[in-house]
């Protein structure tokens, strides 16, 4: 592991970043998250979801037995007045308190001069900065960008940061290409792609992408499997696919979902990146204020444009064998397709074997049970046809990736998108274990 004297420079950059004032965060005191159970009211709940899509009520999660929605008291009373027999419970009562639980409580680095001796640059000190301290809390956009630079300087033979475009707010969309450059073991440039943070508020997906890439690098040369997999495969990470939205979720609205791209309504910026990709995209009836607004044309979201160009032009010679799209929440592993339950993915038996293999790897690591389901049932296209089109999962599976899955990370409890930072390492460990299984499956499908 190589450490550079510029570490002090990075520390000085980070110190102002971690002292943010969170008092400007949007106030959610008049809103709650309600969990509506399907039970015998499946068609009724389907009608509710259909009506919700066309207004500002926010669907948090839609599973096999319930749907979670965020709305204010008046909106909720309107739903109850229309559908009097609903079975429901309050999923999250005090949203503001849960938001505070996710914001950083400690600085990334201790700034007292008498405790900055680790700037001399030992390997153990760098490991503490990159891993032990970094994953104590969620980190904002600027801190993660500096961390990625430090990661590249620490592992210069493996890590290459690639900026593939500028967002509408001027942030860089960064890709992390990790490779051992072993042209003997990987002559065909077999590659696994991992993306996180397509939706801004899903902070755990970003921390998990960072944790996974760090563990992969740290274990090279120490763990037999990790060494073999990095010698035999390239890895492309996009830890923050939505930097504008993620930054906005730190400074202004913790529950912001879309990017921050201008739309036809000035007061309602943002396109849902995960519905902007040009496979089975269909213009919806949603207006720009909707959390799921997918734009007027496919690839209207700049981030999806950059990604498409990057894959088709810059990485056209790389053979993408695997794709993992990290989201939250609900502890599920989703397989294509999201746009329709009538569309049967190719090689469905092996795809399901892979999905259940990932679930088993997670269960053996942290005893968490992730369900394997079709993405169409999660997107709601089984109830409202066409709603799940344009997803990154479907786009990657149809265009580039031989195997593609989405992992919806924790929580299955009562935190939703507001998972406390104390779970970062546990979620990271179980996701890293699933990636190791994925690598083994790609290199040995008969395992």
PDB file of C-alpha atoms in Angstrom, residues 94-379:
ATOM      1  CA  UNK A  94     -41.274  11.285  13.660  1.00  0.00           C
ATOM      2  CA  UNK A  95     -39.447  11.653  10.356  1.00  0.00           C
ATOM      3  CA  UNK A  96     -37.334  14.589  11.528  1.00  0.00           C
ATOM      4  CA  UNK A  97     -35.875  12.513  14.366  1.00  0.00           C
ATOM      5  CA  UNK A  98     -35.002   9.697  11.962  1.00  0.00           C
ATOM      6  CA  UNK A  99     -33.334  12.173   9.627  1.00  0.00           C
ATOM      7  CA  UNK A 100     -31.120  13.425  12.443  1.00  0.00           C
ATOM      8  CA  UNK A 101     -30.078   9.833  13.149  1.00  0.00           C
ATOM      9  CA  UNK A 102     -28.511   9.600   9.677  1.00  0.00           C
ATOM     10  CA  UNK A 103     -26.560  12.866   9.710  1.00  0.00           C
ATOM     11  CA  UNK A 104     -22.895  12.790  10.671  1.00  0.00           C
ATOM     12  CA  UNK A 105     -22.340  13.159  14.396  1.00  0.00           C
ATOM     13  CA  UNK A 106     -18.532  13.092  14.342  1.00  0.00           C
ATOM     14  CA  UNK A 107     -15.935  14.700  12.078  1.00  0.00           C
ATOM     15  CA  UNK A 108     -14.158  12.475   9.618  1.00  0.00           C
ATOM     16  CA  UNK A 109     -10.818  13.492  11.122  1.00  0.00           C
ATOM     17  CA  UNK A 110      -9.852  14.804  14.535  1.00  0.00           C
ATOM     18  CA  UNK A 111      -8.578  18.316  13.884  1.00  0.00           C
ATOM     19  CA  UNK A 112      -6.620  18.833  17.112  1.00  0.00           C
ATOM     20  CA  UNK A 113      -2.996  19.414  16.184  1.00  0.00           C
ATOM     21  CA  UNK A 114      -1.720  17.085  18.888  1.00  0.00           C
ATOM     22  CA  UNK A 115      -3.694  14.196  17.401  1.00  0.00           C
ATOM     23  CA  UNK A 116      -2.698  14.599  13.732  1.00  0.00           C
ATOM     24  CA  UNK A 117       0.461  12.488  13.953  1.00  0.00           C
ATOM     25  CA  UNK A 118      -0.976   9.955  11.476  1.00  0.00           C
ATOM     26  CA  UNK A 119      -0.196  12.448   8.701  1.00  0.00           C
ATOM     27  CA  UNK A 120       3.294  10.981   8.627  1.00  0.00           C
ATOM     28  CA  UNK A 121       1.750   8.356   6.385  1.00  0.00           C
ATOM     29  CA  UNK A 122       1.997   4.823   7.781  1.00  0.00           C
ATOM     30  CA  UNK A 123      -0.002   2.057   6.157  1.00  0.00           C
ATOM     31  CA  UNK A 124      -2.043   1.522   9.325  1.00  0.00           C
ATOM     32  CA  UNK A 125      -2.916   5.222   9.506  1.00  0.00           C
ATOM     33  CA  UNK A 126      -4.091   5.256   5.912  1.00  0.00           C
ATOM     34  CA  UNK A 127      -6.215   2.170   6.492  1.00  0.00           C
ATOM     35  CA  UNK A 128      -7.791   3.920   9.475  1.00  0.00           C
ATOM     36  CA  UNK A 129      -8.609   6.972   7.358  1.00  0.00           C
ATOM     37  CA  UNK A 130      -9.891   5.046   4.354  1.00  0.00           C
ATOM     38  CA  UNK A 131     -11.847   2.417   6.222  1.00  0.00           C
ATOM     39  CA  UNK A 132     -12.210   2.435   9.975  1.00  0.00           C
ATOM     40  CA  UNK A 133     -13.053   6.134  10.321  1.00  0.00           C
ATOM     41  CA  UNK A 134     -14.725   6.723   6.977  1.00  0.00           C
ATOM     42  CA  UNK A 135     -17.402   4.078   7.507  1.00  0.00           C
ATOM     43  CA  UNK A 136     -18.376   5.281  10.983  1.00  0.00           C
ATOM     44  CA  UNK A 137     -20.836   7.713   9.428  1.00  0.00           C
ATOM     45  CA  UNK A 138     -22.491   8.623   6.155  1.00  0.00           C
ATOM     46  CA  UNK A 139     -20.347  11.113   4.253  1.00  0.00           C
ATOM     47  CA  UNK A 140     -21.365  14.021   2.061  1.00  0.00           C
ATOM     48  CA  UNK A 141     -20.491  14.456  -1.604  1.00  0.00           C
ATOM     49  CA  UNK A 142     -17.314  16.480  -1.236  1.00  0.00           C
ATOM     50  CA  UNK A 143     -15.937  14.184   1.454  1.00  0.00           C
ATOM     51  CA  UNK A 144     -16.543  11.103  -0.693  1.00  0.00           C
ATOM     52  CA  UNK A 145     -14.914  12.743  -3.702  1.00  0.00           C
ATOM     53  CA  UNK A 146     -11.804  13.464  -1.630  1.00  0.00           C
ATOM     54  CA  UNK A 147     -11.893   9.907  -0.265  1.00  0.00           C
ATOM     55  CA  UNK A 148     -11.944   8.555  -3.826  1.00  0.00           C
ATOM     56  CA  UNK A 149      -8.911  10.658  -4.708  1.00  0.00           C
ATOM     57  CA  UNK A 150      -7.119   9.291  -1.669  1.00  0.00           C
ATOM     58  CA  UNK A 151      -8.159   5.764  -2.663  1.00  0.00           C
ATOM     59  CA  UNK A 152      -6.592   6.273  -6.074  1.00  0.00           C
ATOM     60  CA  UNK A 153      -3.371   7.596  -4.578  1.00  0.00           C
ATOM     61  CA  UNK A 154      -3.190   4.730  -2.097  1.00  0.00           C
ATOM     62  CA  UNK A 155      -3.804   2.034  -4.717  1.00  0.00           C
ATOM     63  CA  UNK A 156      -2.354   3.653  -7.858  1.00  0.00           C
ATOM     64  CA  UNK A 157      -1.678   0.339  -9.585  1.00  0.00           C
ATOM     65  CA  UNK A 158      -5.328  -0.690  -9.355  1.00  0.00           C
ATOM     66  CA  UNK A 159      -7.564   2.395  -9.192  1.00  0.00           C
ATOM     67  CA  UNK A 160      -8.332   4.883 -11.923  1.00  0.00           C
ATOM     68  CA  UNK A 161     -10.875   7.669 -11.453  1.00  0.00           C
ATOM     69  CA  UNK A 162     -12.666   8.609 -14.650  1.00  0.00           C
ATOM     70  CA  UNK A 163     -14.904  11.653 -14.950  1.00  0.00           C
ATOM     71  CA  UNK A 164     -17.510  10.847 -17.582  1.00  0.00           C
ATOM     72  CA  UNK A 165     -19.530  14.059 -17.526  1.00  0.00           C
ATOM     73  CA  UNK A 166     -20.690  17.152 -15.667  1.00  0.00           C
ATOM     74  CA  UNK A 167     -24.146  17.273 -14.077  1.00  0.00           C
ATOM     75  CA  UNK A 168     -26.557  20.171 -14.452  1.00  0.00           C
ATOM     76  CA  UNK A 169     -25.236  21.599 -11.160  1.00  0.00           C
ATOM     77  CA  UNK A 170     -21.639  21.255 -12.287  1.00  0.00           C
ATOM     78  CA  UNK A 171     -20.660  18.183 -10.267  1.00  0.00           C
ATOM     79  CA  UNK A 172     -18.465  15.499 -11.765  1.00  0.00           C
ATOM     80  CA  UNK A 173     -19.997  12.099 -12.482  1.00  0.00           C
ATOM     81  CA  UNK A 174     -17.119   9.857 -11.417  1.00  0.00           C
ATOM     82  CA  UNK A 175     -16.476   6.246 -12.338  1.00  0.00           C
ATOM     83  CA  UNK A 176     -13.950   4.125 -10.445  1.00  0.00           C
ATOM     84  CA  UNK A 177     -12.270   1.528 -12.667  1.00  0.00           C
ATOM     85  CA  UNK A 178     -10.475  -1.123 -10.622  1.00  0.00           C
ATOM     86  CA  UNK A 179      -8.167  -3.513 -12.452  1.00  0.00           C
ATOM     87  CA  UNK A 180      -5.111  -5.643 -11.741  1.00  0.00           C
ATOM     88  CA  UNK A 181      -4.201  -5.333 -15.446  1.00  0.00           C
ATOM     89  CA  UNK A 182      -3.694  -9.080 -15.569  1.00  0.00           C
ATOM     90  CA  UNK A 183      -3.996  -9.690 -19.302  1.00  0.00           C
ATOM     91  CA  UNK A 184      -3.130 -13.369 -18.906  1.00  0.00           C
ATOM     92  CA  UNK A 185      -5.966 -14.204 -16.500  1.00  0.00           C
ATOM     93  CA  UNK A 186      -8.395 -11.695 -18.030  1.00  0.00           C
ATOM     94  CA  UNK A 187      -7.622 -11.426 -21.753  1.00  0.00           C
ATOM     95  CA  UNK A 188     -11.260 -10.735 -22.674  1.00  0.00           C
ATOM     96  CA  UNK A 189     -11.660  -7.840 -20.218  1.00  0.00           C
ATOM     97  CA  UNK A 190     -14.479  -9.521 -18.357  1.00  0.00           C
ATOM     98  CA  UNK A 191     -16.030  -6.884 -16.131  1.00  0.00           C
ATOM     99  CA  UNK A 192     -18.472  -6.470 -13.258  1.00  0.00           C
ATOM    100  CA  UNK A 193     -20.281  -3.136 -12.861  1.00  0.00           C
ATOM    101  CA  UNK A 194     -21.624  -1.905  -9.511  1.00  0.00           C
ATOM    102  CA  UNK A 195     -23.712   1.269  -9.249  1.00  0.00           C
ATOM    103  CA  UNK A 196     -25.055   3.096  -6.212  1.00  0.00           C
ATOM    104  CA  UNK A 197     -26.965   6.244  -5.471  1.00  0.00           C
ATOM    105  CA  UNK A 198     -29.227   6.515  -8.519  1.00  0.00           C
ATOM    106  CA  UNK A 199     -31.773   7.793  -6.022  1.00  0.00           C
ATOM    107  CA  UNK A 200     -30.319  10.524  -3.837  1.00  0.00           C
ATOM    108  CA  UNK A 201     -31.919   9.598  -0.521  1.00  0.00           C
ATOM    109  CA  UNK A 202     -30.675   6.000  -0.604  1.00  0.00           C
ATOM    110  CA  UNK A 203     -27.493   6.838   1.284  1.00  0.00           C
ATOM    111  CA  UNK A 204     -26.759   3.258   2.308  1.00  0.00           C
ATOM    112  CA  UNK A 205     -26.312   2.277  -1.355  1.00  0.00           C
ATOM    113  CA  UNK A 206     -23.494   4.824  -1.704  1.00  0.00           C
ATOM    114  CA  UNK A 207     -21.699   3.827   1.492  1.00  0.00           C
ATOM    115  CA  UNK A 208     -22.067   0.181   0.485  1.00  0.00           C
ATOM    116  CA  UNK A 209     -20.552   0.751  -2.959  1.00  0.00           C
ATOM    117  CA  UNK A 210     -17.586   2.488  -1.305  1.00  0.00           C
ATOM    118  CA  UNK A 211     -17.236  -0.252   1.311  1.00  0.00           C
ATOM    119  CA  UNK A 212     -17.308  -2.988  -1.322  1.00  0.00           C
ATOM    120  CA  UNK A 213     -14.618  -1.445  -3.513  1.00  0.00           C
ATOM    121  CA  UNK A 214     -12.417  -0.754  -0.503  1.00  0.00           C
ATOM    122  CA  UNK A 215     -12.678  -4.333   0.769  1.00  0.00           C
ATOM    123  CA  UNK A 216     -11.884  -5.668  -2.694  1.00  0.00           C
ATOM    124  CA  UNK A 217      -8.693  -3.609  -2.835  1.00  0.00           C
ATOM    125  CA  UNK A 218      -7.717  -4.257   0.763  1.00  0.00           C
ATOM    126  CA  UNK A 219      -8.032  -8.038   0.401  1.00  0.00           C
ATOM    127  CA  UNK A 220      -5.991  -8.331  -2.779  1.00  0.00           C
ATOM    128  CA  UNK A 221      -2.906 -10.373  -2.004  1.00  0.00           C
ATOM    129  CA  UNK A 222      -4.301 -11.359   1.395  1.00  0.00           C
ATOM    130  CA  UNK A 223      -7.426 -13.349   0.555  1.00  0.00           C
ATOM    131  CA  UNK A 224      -7.201 -16.086  -2.070  1.00  0.00           C
ATOM    132  CA  UNK A 225     -10.650 -15.481  -3.547  1.00  0.00           C
ATOM    133  CA  UNK A 226     -10.358 -11.705  -3.714  1.00  0.00           C
ATOM    134  CA  UNK A 227      -6.945 -12.001  -5.342  1.00  0.00           C
ATOM    135  CA  UNK A 228      -8.194 -14.483  -7.925  1.00  0.00           C
ATOM    136  CA  UNK A 229     -11.264 -12.429  -8.736  1.00  0.00           C
ATOM    137  CA  UNK A 230      -9.362  -9.160  -9.145  1.00  0.00           C
ATOM    138  CA  UNK A 231      -6.807 -10.919 -11.339  1.00  0.00           C
ATOM    139  CA  UNK A 232      -9.566 -12.432 -13.469  1.00  0.00           C
ATOM    140  CA  UNK A 233     -12.077  -9.580 -13.653  1.00  0.00           C
ATOM    141  CA  UNK A 234     -12.211  -5.821 -14.009  1.00  0.00           C
ATOM    142  CA  UNK A 235     -14.578  -3.837 -11.781  1.00  0.00           C
ATOM    143  CA  UNK A 236     -16.324  -0.592 -12.635  1.00  0.00           C
ATOM    144  CA  UNK A 237     -17.959   1.248  -9.720  1.00  0.00           C
ATOM    145  CA  UNK A 238     -20.215   4.280  -9.923  1.00  0.00           C
ATOM    146  CA  UNK A 239     -20.660   4.956  -6.202  1.00  0.00           C
ATOM    147  CA  UNK A 240     -22.665   8.194  -6.626  1.00  0.00           C
ATOM    148  CA  UNK A 241     -24.684   8.015  -9.832  1.00  0.00           C
ATOM    149  CA  UNK A 242     -26.704  11.082  -8.812  1.00  0.00           C
ATOM    150  CA  UNK A 243     -24.238  13.593  -7.335  1.00  0.00           C
ATOM    151  CA  UNK A 244     -26.545  16.622  -7.654  1.00  0.00           C
ATOM    152  CA  UNK A 245     -29.397  14.898  -5.862  1.00  0.00           C
ATOM    153  CA  UNK A 246     -27.101  13.427  -3.218  1.00  0.00           C
ATOM    154  CA  UNK A 247     -25.564  16.811  -2.449  1.00  0.00           C
ATOM    155  CA  UNK A 248     -29.045  18.348  -2.222  1.00  0.00           C
ATOM    156  CA  UNK A 249     -30.144  15.611   0.178  1.00  0.00           C
ATOM    157  CA  UNK A 250     -27.370  16.746   2.544  1.00  0.00           C
ATOM    158  CA  UNK A 251     -27.891  20.480   2.298  1.00  0.00           C
ATOM    159  CA  UNK A 252     -31.642  20.910   1.848  1.00  0.00           C
ATOM    160  CA  UNK A 253     -33.916  17.856   1.711  1.00  0.00           C
ATOM    161  CA  UNK A 254     -32.759  14.539   3.168  1.00  0.00           C
ATOM    162  CA  UNK A 255     -35.514  12.671   1.312  1.00  0.00           C
ATOM    163  CA  UNK A 256     -34.839  14.089  -2.154  1.00  0.00           C
ATOM    164  CA  UNK A 257     -34.952  11.313  -4.790  1.00  0.00           C
ATOM    165  CA  UNK A 258     -34.371  12.619  -8.342  1.00  0.00           C
ATOM    166  CA  UNK A 259     -31.490  14.514  -9.913  1.00  0.00           C
ATOM    167  CA  UNK A 260     -31.618  18.330  -9.968  1.00  0.00           C
ATOM    168  CA  UNK A 261     -31.974  18.873 -13.698  1.00  0.00           C
ATOM    169  CA  UNK A 262     -34.341  21.699 -14.784  1.00  0.00           C
ATOM    170  CA  UNK A 263     -37.759  20.688 -16.104  1.00  0.00           C
ATOM    171  CA  UNK A 264     -40.643  22.513 -17.716  1.00  0.00           C
ATOM    172  CA  UNK A 265     -41.788  23.604 -14.242  1.00  0.00           C
ATOM    173  CA  UNK A 266     -39.179  25.779 -12.559  1.00  0.00           C
ATOM    174  CA  UNK A 267     -40.401  24.911  -9.064  1.00  0.00           C
ATOM    175  CA  UNK A 268     -40.135  21.169  -9.758  1.00  0.00           C
ATOM    176  CA  UNK A 269     -36.645  20.262 -10.954  1.00  0.00           C
ATOM    177  CA  UNK A 270     -35.423  16.711 -11.255  1.00  0.00           C
ATOM    178  CA  UNK A 271     -35.749  13.575 -13.363  1.00  0.00           C
ATOM    179  CA  UNK A 272     -35.825  10.055 -11.958  1.00  0.00           C
ATOM    180  CA  UNK A 273     -32.568   8.721 -13.389  1.00  0.00           C
ATOM    181  CA  UNK A 274     -33.694   5.144 -12.892  1.00  0.00           C
ATOM    182  CA  UNK A 275     -36.578   5.674 -15.298  1.00  0.00           C
ATOM    183  CA  UNK A 276     -34.620   7.614 -17.904  1.00  0.00           C
ATOM    184  CA  UNK A 277     -32.729   4.821 -19.676  1.00  0.00           C
ATOM    185  CA  UNK A 278     -33.609   4.056 -23.268  1.00  0.00           C
ATOM    186  CA  UNK A 279     -34.921   0.524 -22.971  1.00  0.00           C
ATOM    187  CA  UNK A 280     -38.705   0.135 -22.815  1.00  0.00           C
ATOM    188  CA  UNK A 281     -38.917   3.801 -21.902  1.00  0.00           C
ATOM    189  CA  UNK A 282     -42.407   5.182 -22.297  1.00  0.00           C
ATOM    190  CA  UNK A 283     -43.521   8.720 -21.595  1.00  0.00           C
ATOM    191  CA  UNK A 284     -45.644   8.602 -18.489  1.00  0.00           C
ATOM    192  CA  UNK A 285     -48.509  10.817 -17.443  1.00  0.00           C
ATOM    193  CA  UNK A 286     -46.554  12.011 -14.443  1.00  0.00           C
ATOM    194  CA  UNK A 287     -45.789  15.703 -14.272  1.00  0.00           C
ATOM    195  CA  UNK A 288     -42.381  17.103 -13.268  1.00  0.00           C
ATOM    196  CA  UNK A 289     -43.309  17.483  -9.597  1.00  0.00           C
ATOM    197  CA  UNK A 290     -43.720  13.699  -9.293  1.00  0.00           C
ATOM    198  CA  UNK A 291     -40.966  11.725  -7.566  1.00  0.00           C
ATOM    199  CA  UNK A 292     -40.988   9.310 -10.520  1.00  0.00           C
ATOM    200  CA  UNK A 293     -40.969  11.827 -13.381  1.00  0.00           C
ATOM    201  CA  UNK A 294     -39.032  10.222 -16.248  1.00  0.00           C
ATOM    202  CA  UNK A 295     -38.690  13.170 -18.599  1.00  0.00           C
ATOM    203  CA  UNK A 296     -40.050  13.879 -22.056  1.00  0.00           C
ATOM    204  CA  UNK A 297     -37.628  11.640 -23.967  1.00  0.00           C
ATOM    205  CA  UNK A 298     -35.411   8.658 -23.093  1.00  0.00           C
ATOM    206  CA  UNK A 299     -31.978   9.524 -21.731  1.00  0.00           C
ATOM    207  CA  UNK A 300     -33.113  13.037 -20.868  1.00  0.00           C
ATOM    208  CA  UNK A 301     -31.398  12.698 -17.503  1.00  0.00           C
ATOM    209  CA  UNK A 302     -27.810  13.762 -18.160  1.00  0.00           C
ATOM    210  CA  UNK A 303     -26.401  11.031 -15.957  1.00  0.00           C
ATOM    211  CA  UNK A 304     -28.066   8.307 -18.035  1.00  0.00           C
ATOM    212  CA  UNK A 305     -26.751   9.938 -21.228  1.00  0.00           C
ATOM    213  CA  UNK A 306     -23.183   9.969 -19.936  1.00  0.00           C
ATOM    214  CA  UNK A 307     -23.415   6.367 -18.815  1.00  0.00           C
ATOM    215  CA  UNK A 308     -24.749   5.201 -22.172  1.00  0.00           C
ATOM    216  CA  UNK A 309     -21.958   7.012 -24.032  1.00  0.00           C
ATOM    217  CA  UNK A 310     -19.331   5.712 -21.634  1.00  0.00           C
ATOM    218  CA  UNK A 311     -20.380   2.102 -22.152  1.00  0.00           C
ATOM    219  CA  UNK A 312     -20.863   2.334 -25.921  1.00  0.00           C
ATOM    220  CA  UNK A 313     -17.725   4.323 -26.707  1.00  0.00           C
ATOM    221  CA  UNK A 314     -15.154   4.420 -23.922  1.00  0.00           C
ATOM    222  CA  UNK A 315     -15.680   0.856 -22.656  1.00  0.00           C
ATOM    223  CA  UNK A 316     -16.929  -0.774 -25.843  1.00  0.00           C
ATOM    224  CA  UNK A 317     -14.159  -3.414 -25.708  1.00  0.00           C
ATOM    225  CA  UNK A 318     -15.029  -4.508 -22.176  1.00  0.00           C
ATOM    226  CA  UNK A 319     -17.311  -7.515 -21.808  1.00  0.00           C
ATOM    227  CA  UNK A 320     -19.703  -6.828 -18.958  1.00  0.00           C
ATOM    228  CA  UNK A 321     -20.543 -10.184 -17.433  1.00  0.00           C
ATOM    229  CA  UNK A 322     -22.166  -8.874 -14.271  1.00  0.00           C
ATOM    230  CA  UNK A 323     -24.154  -5.875 -13.087  1.00  0.00           C
ATOM    231  CA  UNK A 324     -25.224  -5.083  -9.526  1.00  0.00           C
ATOM    232  CA  UNK A 325     -27.416  -2.040  -8.969  1.00  0.00           C
ATOM    233  CA  UNK A 326     -27.539  -1.080  -5.288  1.00  0.00           C
ATOM    234  CA  UNK A 327     -30.673   0.549  -3.892  1.00  0.00           C
ATOM    235  CA  UNK A 328     -32.693   0.629  -0.689  1.00  0.00           C
ATOM    236  CA  UNK A 329     -34.799  -0.428   1.050  1.00  0.00           C
ATOM    237  CA  UNK A 330     -36.599  -3.783   1.712  1.00  0.00           C
ATOM    238  CA  UNK A 331     -33.878  -6.479   1.656  1.00  0.00           C
ATOM    239  CA  UNK A 332     -34.683  -7.911  -1.758  1.00  0.00           C
ATOM    240  CA  UNK A 333     -32.799  -9.171  -4.777  1.00  0.00           C
ATOM    241  CA  UNK A 334     -34.575  -8.221  -7.992  1.00  0.00           C
ATOM    242  CA  UNK A 335     -34.116  -9.831 -11.384  1.00  0.00           C
ATOM    243  CA  UNK A 336     -35.212  -8.403 -14.772  1.00  0.00           C
ATOM    244  CA  UNK A 337     -37.496  -7.237 -16.110  1.00  0.00           C
ATOM    245  CA  UNK A 338     -38.924  -4.214 -14.349  1.00  0.00           C
ATOM    246  CA  UNK A 339     -41.045  -2.919 -17.195  1.00  0.00           C
ATOM    247  CA  UNK A 340     -43.317  -5.954 -17.498  1.00  0.00           C
ATOM    248  CA  UNK A 341     -44.079  -9.207 -15.707  1.00  0.00           C
ATOM    249  CA  UNK A 342     -44.895 -10.760 -19.088  1.00  0.00           C
ATOM    250  CA  UNK A 343     -41.321 -10.344 -20.361  1.00  0.00           C
ATOM    251  CA  UNK A 344     -39.278 -13.462 -19.568  1.00  0.00           C
ATOM    252  CA  UNK A 345     -35.538 -12.893 -19.108  1.00  0.00           C
ATOM    253  CA  UNK A 346     -33.162 -15.101 -21.031  1.00  0.00           C
ATOM    254  CA  UNK A 347     -31.635 -18.052 -19.191  1.00  0.00           C
ATOM    255  CA  UNK A 348     -34.090 -17.544 -16.347  1.00  0.00           C
ATOM    256  CA  UNK A 349     -33.089 -20.696 -14.444  1.00  0.00           C
ATOM    257  CA  UNK A 350     -29.439 -19.686 -14.172  1.00  0.00           C
ATOM    258  CA  UNK A 351     -30.382 -16.106 -13.387  1.00  0.00           C
ATOM    259  CA  UNK A 352     -32.533 -17.291 -10.495  1.00  0.00           C
ATOM    260  CA  UNK A 353     -29.747 -19.590  -9.326  1.00  0.00           C
ATOM    261  CA  UNK A 354     -27.451 -16.575  -9.237  1.00  0.00           C
ATOM    262  CA  UNK A 355     -29.979 -14.453  -7.361  1.00  0.00           C
ATOM    263  CA  UNK A 356     -30.604 -17.130  -4.732  1.00  0.00           C
ATOM    264  CA  UNK A 357     -26.849 -17.633  -4.467  1.00  0.00           C
ATOM    265  CA  UNK A 358     -26.408 -13.975  -3.589  1.00  0.00           C
ATOM    266  CA  UNK A 359     -29.186 -14.253  -1.019  1.00  0.00           C
ATOM    267  CA  UNK A 360     -27.491 -17.282   0.543  1.00  0.00           C
ATOM    268  CA  UNK A 361     -24.135 -15.490   0.696  1.00  0.00           C
ATOM    269  CA  UNK A 362     -25.819 -12.626   2.555  1.00  0.00           C
ATOM    270  CA  UNK A 363     -27.609 -14.999   4.920  1.00  0.00           C
ATOM    271  CA  UNK A 364     -24.378 -16.838   5.769  1.00  0.00           C
ATOM    272  CA  UNK A 365     -22.629 -13.540   6.484  1.00  0.00           C
ATOM    273  CA  UNK A 366     -25.122 -11.574   8.598  1.00  0.00           C
ATOM    274  CA  UNK A 367     -28.136 -13.920   8.898  1.00  0.00           C
ATOM    275  CA  UNK A 368     -30.270 -11.464   6.978  1.00  0.00           C
ATOM    276  CA  UNK A 369     -32.872 -12.996   4.668  1.00  0.00           C
ATOM    277  CA  UNK A 370     -33.139 -11.228   1.324  1.00  0.00           C
ATOM    278  CA  UNK A 371     -36.127 -12.227  -0.806  1.00  0.00           C
ATOM    279  CA  UNK A 372     -35.702 -12.930  -4.523  1.00  0.00           C
ATOM    280  CA  UNK A 373     -38.477 -11.427  -6.640  1.00  0.00           C
ATOM    281  CA  UNK A 374     -39.104 -10.122 -10.157  1.00  0.00           C
ATOM    282  CA  UNK A 375     -38.310  -6.440 -10.574  1.00  0.00           C
ATOM    283  CA  UNK A 376     -41.718  -5.850 -12.187  1.00  0.00           C
ATOM    284  CA  UNK A 377     -43.423  -6.589  -8.871  1.00  0.00           C
ATOM    285  CA  UNK A 378     -41.233  -4.073  -7.094  1.00  0.00           C
ATOM    286  CA  UNK A 379     -41.680  -1.356  -9.718  1.00  0.00           C
TER     287      UNK A 379
END
